[in-house]
Short mmCIF file of N, CA and C in Angstrom, two decimals:
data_model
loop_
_atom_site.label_atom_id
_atom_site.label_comp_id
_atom_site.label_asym_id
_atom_site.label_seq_id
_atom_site.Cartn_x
_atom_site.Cartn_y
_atom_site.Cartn_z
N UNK A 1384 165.22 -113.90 -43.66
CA UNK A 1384 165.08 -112.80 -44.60
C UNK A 1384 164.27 -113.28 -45.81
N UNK A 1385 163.19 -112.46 -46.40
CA UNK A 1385 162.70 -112.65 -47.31
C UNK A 1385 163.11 -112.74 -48.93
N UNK A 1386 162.74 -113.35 -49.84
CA UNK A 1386 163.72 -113.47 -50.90
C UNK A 1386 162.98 -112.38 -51.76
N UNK A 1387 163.89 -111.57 -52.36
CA UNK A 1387 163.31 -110.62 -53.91
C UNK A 1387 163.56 -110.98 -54.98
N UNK A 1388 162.09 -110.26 -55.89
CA UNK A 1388 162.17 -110.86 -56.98
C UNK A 1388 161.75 -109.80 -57.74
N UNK A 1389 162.38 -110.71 -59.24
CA UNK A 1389 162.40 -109.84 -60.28
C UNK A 1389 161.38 -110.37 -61.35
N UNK A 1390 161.09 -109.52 -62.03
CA UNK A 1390 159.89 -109.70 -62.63
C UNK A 1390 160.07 -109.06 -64.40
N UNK A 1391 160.69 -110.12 -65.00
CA UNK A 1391 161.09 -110.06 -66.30
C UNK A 1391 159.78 -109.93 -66.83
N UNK A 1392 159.87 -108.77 -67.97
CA UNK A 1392 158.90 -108.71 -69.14
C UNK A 1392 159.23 -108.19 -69.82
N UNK A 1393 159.24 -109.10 -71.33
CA UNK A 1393 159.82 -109.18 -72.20
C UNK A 1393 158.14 -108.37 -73.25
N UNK A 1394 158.48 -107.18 -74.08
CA UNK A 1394 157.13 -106.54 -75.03
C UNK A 1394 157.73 -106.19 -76.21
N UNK A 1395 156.68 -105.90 -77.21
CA UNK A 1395 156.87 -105.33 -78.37
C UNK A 1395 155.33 -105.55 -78.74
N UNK A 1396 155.50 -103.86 -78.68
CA UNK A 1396 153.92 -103.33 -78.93
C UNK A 1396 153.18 -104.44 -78.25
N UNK A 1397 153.30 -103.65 -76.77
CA UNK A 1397 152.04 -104.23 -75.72
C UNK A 1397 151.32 -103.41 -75.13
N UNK A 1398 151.43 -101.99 -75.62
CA UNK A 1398 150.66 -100.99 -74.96
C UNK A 1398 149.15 -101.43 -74.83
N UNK A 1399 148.41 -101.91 -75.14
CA UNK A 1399 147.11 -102.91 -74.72
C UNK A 1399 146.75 -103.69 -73.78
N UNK A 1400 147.76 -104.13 -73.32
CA UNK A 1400 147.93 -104.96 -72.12
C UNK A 1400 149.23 -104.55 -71.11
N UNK A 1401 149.76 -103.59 -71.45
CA UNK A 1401 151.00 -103.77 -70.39
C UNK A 1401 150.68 -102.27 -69.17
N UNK A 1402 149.81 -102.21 -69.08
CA UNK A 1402 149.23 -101.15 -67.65
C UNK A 1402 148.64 -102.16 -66.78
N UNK A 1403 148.36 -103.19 -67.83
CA UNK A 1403 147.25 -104.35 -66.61
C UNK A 1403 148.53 -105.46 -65.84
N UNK A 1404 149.34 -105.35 -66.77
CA UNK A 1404 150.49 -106.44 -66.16
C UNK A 1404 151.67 -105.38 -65.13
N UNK A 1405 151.59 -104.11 -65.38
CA UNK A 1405 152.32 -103.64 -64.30
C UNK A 1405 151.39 -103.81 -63.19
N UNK A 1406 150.35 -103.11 -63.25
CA UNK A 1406 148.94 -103.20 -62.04
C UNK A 1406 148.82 -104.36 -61.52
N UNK A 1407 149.22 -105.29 -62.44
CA UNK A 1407 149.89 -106.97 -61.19
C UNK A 1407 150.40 -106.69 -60.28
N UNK A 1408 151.39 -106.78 -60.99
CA UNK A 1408 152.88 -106.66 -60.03
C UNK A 1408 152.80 -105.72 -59.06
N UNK A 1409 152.28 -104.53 -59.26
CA UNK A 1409 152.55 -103.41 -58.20
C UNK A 1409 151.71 -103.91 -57.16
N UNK A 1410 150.22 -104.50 -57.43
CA UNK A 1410 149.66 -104.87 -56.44
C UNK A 1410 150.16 -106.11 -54.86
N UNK A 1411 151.61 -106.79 -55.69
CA UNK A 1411 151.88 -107.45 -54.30
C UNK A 1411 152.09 -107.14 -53.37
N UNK A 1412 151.84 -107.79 -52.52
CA UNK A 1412 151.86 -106.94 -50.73
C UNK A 1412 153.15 -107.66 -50.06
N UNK A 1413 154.02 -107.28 -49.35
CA UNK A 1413 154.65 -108.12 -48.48
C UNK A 1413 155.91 -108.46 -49.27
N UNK A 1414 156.31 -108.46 -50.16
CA UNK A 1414 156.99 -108.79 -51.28
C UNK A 1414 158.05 -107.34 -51.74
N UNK A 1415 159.19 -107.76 -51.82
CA UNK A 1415 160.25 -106.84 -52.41
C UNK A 1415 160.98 -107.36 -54.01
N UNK A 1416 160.44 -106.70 -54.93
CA UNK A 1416 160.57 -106.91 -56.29
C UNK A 1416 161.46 -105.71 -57.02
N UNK A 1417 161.38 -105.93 -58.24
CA UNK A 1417 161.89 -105.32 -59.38
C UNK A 1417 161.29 -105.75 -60.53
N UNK A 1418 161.16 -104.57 -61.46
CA UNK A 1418 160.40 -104.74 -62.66
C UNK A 1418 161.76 -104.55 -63.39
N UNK A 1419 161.98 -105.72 -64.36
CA UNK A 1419 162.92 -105.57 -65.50
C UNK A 1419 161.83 -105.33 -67.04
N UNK A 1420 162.43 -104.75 -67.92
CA UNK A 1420 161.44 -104.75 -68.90
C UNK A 1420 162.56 -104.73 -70.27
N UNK A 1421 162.20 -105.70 -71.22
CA UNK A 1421 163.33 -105.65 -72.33
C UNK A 1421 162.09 -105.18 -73.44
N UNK A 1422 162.26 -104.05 -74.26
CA UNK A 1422 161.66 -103.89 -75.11
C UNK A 1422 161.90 -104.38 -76.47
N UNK A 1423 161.10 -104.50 -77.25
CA UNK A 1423 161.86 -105.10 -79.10
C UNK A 1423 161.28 -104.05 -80.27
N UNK A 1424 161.74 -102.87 -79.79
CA UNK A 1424 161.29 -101.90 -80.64
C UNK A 1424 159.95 -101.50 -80.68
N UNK A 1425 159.34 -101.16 -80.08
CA UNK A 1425 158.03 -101.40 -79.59
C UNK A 1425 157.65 -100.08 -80.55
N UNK A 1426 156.66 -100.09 -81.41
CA UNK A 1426 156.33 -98.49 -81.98
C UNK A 1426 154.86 -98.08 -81.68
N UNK A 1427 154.46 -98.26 -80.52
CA UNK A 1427 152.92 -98.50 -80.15
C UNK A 1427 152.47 -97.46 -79.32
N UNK A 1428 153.83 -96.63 -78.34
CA UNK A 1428 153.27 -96.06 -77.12
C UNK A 1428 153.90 -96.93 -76.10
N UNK A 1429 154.64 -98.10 -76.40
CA UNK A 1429 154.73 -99.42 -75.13
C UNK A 1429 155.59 -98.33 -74.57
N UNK A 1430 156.67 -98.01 -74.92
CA UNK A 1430 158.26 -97.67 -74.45
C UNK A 1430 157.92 -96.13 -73.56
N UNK A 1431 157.02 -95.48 -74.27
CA UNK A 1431 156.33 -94.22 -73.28
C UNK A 1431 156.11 -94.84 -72.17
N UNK A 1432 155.34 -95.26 -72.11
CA UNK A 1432 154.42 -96.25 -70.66
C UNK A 1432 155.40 -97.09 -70.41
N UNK A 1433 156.44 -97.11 -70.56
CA UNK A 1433 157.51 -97.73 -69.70
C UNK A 1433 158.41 -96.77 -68.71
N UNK A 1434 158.47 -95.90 -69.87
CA UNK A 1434 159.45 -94.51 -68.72
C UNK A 1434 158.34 -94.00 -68.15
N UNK A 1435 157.51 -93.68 -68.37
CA UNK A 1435 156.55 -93.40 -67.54
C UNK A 1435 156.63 -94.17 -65.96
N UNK A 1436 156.65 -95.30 -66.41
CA UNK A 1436 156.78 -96.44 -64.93
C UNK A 1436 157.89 -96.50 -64.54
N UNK A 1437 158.78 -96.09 -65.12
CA UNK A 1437 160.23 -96.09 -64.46
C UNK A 1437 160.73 -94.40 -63.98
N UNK A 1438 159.94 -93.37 -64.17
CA UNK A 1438 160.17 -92.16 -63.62
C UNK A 1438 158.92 -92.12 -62.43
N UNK A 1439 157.96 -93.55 -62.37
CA UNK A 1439 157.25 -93.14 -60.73
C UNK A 1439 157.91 -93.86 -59.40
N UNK A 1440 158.96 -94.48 -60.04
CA UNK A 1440 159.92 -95.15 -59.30
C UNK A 1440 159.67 -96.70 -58.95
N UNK A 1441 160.37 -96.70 -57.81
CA UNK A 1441 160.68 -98.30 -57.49
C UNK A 1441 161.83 -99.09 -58.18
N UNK A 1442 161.69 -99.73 -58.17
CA UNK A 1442 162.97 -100.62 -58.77
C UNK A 1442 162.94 -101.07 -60.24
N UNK A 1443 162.70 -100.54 -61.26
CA UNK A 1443 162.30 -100.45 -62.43
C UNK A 1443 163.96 -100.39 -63.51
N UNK A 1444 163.87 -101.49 -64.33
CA UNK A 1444 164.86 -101.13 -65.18
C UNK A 1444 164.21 -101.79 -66.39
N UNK A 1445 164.97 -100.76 -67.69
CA UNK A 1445 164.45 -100.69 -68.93
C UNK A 1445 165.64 -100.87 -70.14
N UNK A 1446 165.33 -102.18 -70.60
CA UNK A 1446 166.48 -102.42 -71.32
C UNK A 1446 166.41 -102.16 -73.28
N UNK A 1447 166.24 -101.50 -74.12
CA UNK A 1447 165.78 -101.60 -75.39
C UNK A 1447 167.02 -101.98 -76.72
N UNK A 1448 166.23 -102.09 -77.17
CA UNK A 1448 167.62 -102.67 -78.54
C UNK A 1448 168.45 -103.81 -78.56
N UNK A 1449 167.66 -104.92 -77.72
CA UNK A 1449 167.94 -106.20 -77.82
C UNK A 1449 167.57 -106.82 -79.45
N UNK A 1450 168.28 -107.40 -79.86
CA UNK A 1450 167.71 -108.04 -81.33
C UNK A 1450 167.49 -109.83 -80.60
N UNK A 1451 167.32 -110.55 -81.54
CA UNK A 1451 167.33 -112.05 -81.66
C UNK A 1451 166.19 -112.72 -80.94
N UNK A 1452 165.08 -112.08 -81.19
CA UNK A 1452 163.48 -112.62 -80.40
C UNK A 1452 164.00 -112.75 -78.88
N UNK A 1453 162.41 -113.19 -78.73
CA UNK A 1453 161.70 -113.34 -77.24
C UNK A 1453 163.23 -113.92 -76.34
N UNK A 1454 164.05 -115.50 -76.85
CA UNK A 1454 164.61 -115.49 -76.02
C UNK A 1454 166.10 -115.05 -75.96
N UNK A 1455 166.15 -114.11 -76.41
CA UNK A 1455 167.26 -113.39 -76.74
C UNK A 1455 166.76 -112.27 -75.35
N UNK A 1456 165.82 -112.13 -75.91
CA UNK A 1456 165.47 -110.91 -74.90
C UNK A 1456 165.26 -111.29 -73.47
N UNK A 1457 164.51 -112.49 -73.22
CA UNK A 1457 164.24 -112.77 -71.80
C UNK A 1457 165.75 -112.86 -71.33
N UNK A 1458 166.84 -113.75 -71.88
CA UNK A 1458 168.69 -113.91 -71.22
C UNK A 1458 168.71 -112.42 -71.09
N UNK A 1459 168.64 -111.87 -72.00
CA UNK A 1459 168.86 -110.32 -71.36
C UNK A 1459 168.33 -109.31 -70.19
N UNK A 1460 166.67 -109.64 -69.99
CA UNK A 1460 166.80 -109.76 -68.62
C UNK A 1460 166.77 -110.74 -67.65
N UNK A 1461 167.12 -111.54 -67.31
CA UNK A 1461 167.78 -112.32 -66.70
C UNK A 1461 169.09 -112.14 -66.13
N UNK A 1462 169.81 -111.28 -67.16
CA UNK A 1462 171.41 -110.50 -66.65
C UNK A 1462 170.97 -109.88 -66.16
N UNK A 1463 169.89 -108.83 -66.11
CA UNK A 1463 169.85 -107.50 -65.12
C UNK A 1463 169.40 -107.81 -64.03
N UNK A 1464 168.89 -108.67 -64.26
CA UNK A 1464 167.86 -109.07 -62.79
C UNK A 1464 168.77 -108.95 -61.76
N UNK A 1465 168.15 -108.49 -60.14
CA UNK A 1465 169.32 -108.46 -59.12
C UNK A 1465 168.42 -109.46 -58.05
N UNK A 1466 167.33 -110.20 -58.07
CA UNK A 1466 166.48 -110.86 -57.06
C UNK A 1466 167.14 -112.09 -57.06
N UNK A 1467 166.60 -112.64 -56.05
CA UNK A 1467 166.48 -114.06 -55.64
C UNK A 1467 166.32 -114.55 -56.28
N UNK A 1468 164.96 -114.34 -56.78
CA UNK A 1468 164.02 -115.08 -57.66
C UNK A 1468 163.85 -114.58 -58.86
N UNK A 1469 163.80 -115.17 -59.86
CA UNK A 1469 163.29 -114.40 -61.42
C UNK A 1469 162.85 -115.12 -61.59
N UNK A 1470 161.04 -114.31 -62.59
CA UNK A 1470 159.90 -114.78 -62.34
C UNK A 1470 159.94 -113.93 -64.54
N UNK A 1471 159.36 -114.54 -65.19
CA UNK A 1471 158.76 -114.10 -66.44
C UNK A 1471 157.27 -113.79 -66.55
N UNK A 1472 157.21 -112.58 -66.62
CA UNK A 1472 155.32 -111.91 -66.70
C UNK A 1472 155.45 -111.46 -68.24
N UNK A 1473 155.06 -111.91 -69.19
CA UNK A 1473 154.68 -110.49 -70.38
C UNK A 1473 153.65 -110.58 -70.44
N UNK A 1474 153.24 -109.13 -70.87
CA UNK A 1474 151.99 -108.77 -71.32
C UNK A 1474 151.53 -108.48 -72.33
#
């Protein structure tokens, strides 16, 4: 059996780059994933373009209102994660 993975990304105000880092991920072939996404208050448009990606489906979860920086936020997803593997992408 193949292993799944999760695909932590941790943003705040990445709407600039974070269509190109989903368009990663979505592009793997062969592969069974999950997109975790911890936001940090993002006031950019990021958090739109997140539900956006989480109402076209797939395995998408969206965590916001984490405080205590980046690695506050990555442990946080890291709890949600349900893969094999957890993998850190931000964009």
């Amino acid at each position: 059996m193949r292993p799944s993975f999760s695909i932590v990304t941790c943003t705040r105000n990445s709407m600039a780059t974070l269509a190109q880092t989903v368009a990663s991920v979505r592009m793997q072939q062969g592969v069974h994933f999950e997109m975790v996404f911890v936001d940090g208050d993002s006031t950019d448009g990021t958090l739109e373009l997140l539900r956006r990606v989480q109402a076209e489906g797939g395995r998408v979860q969206l965590l916001t209102g984490v405080g205590g920086g980046i690695s506050q936020a990555m442990n946080a997803g890291i709890e949600l994660a349900r893969g094999d593997v957890v993998a850190h992408l931000h964009g």
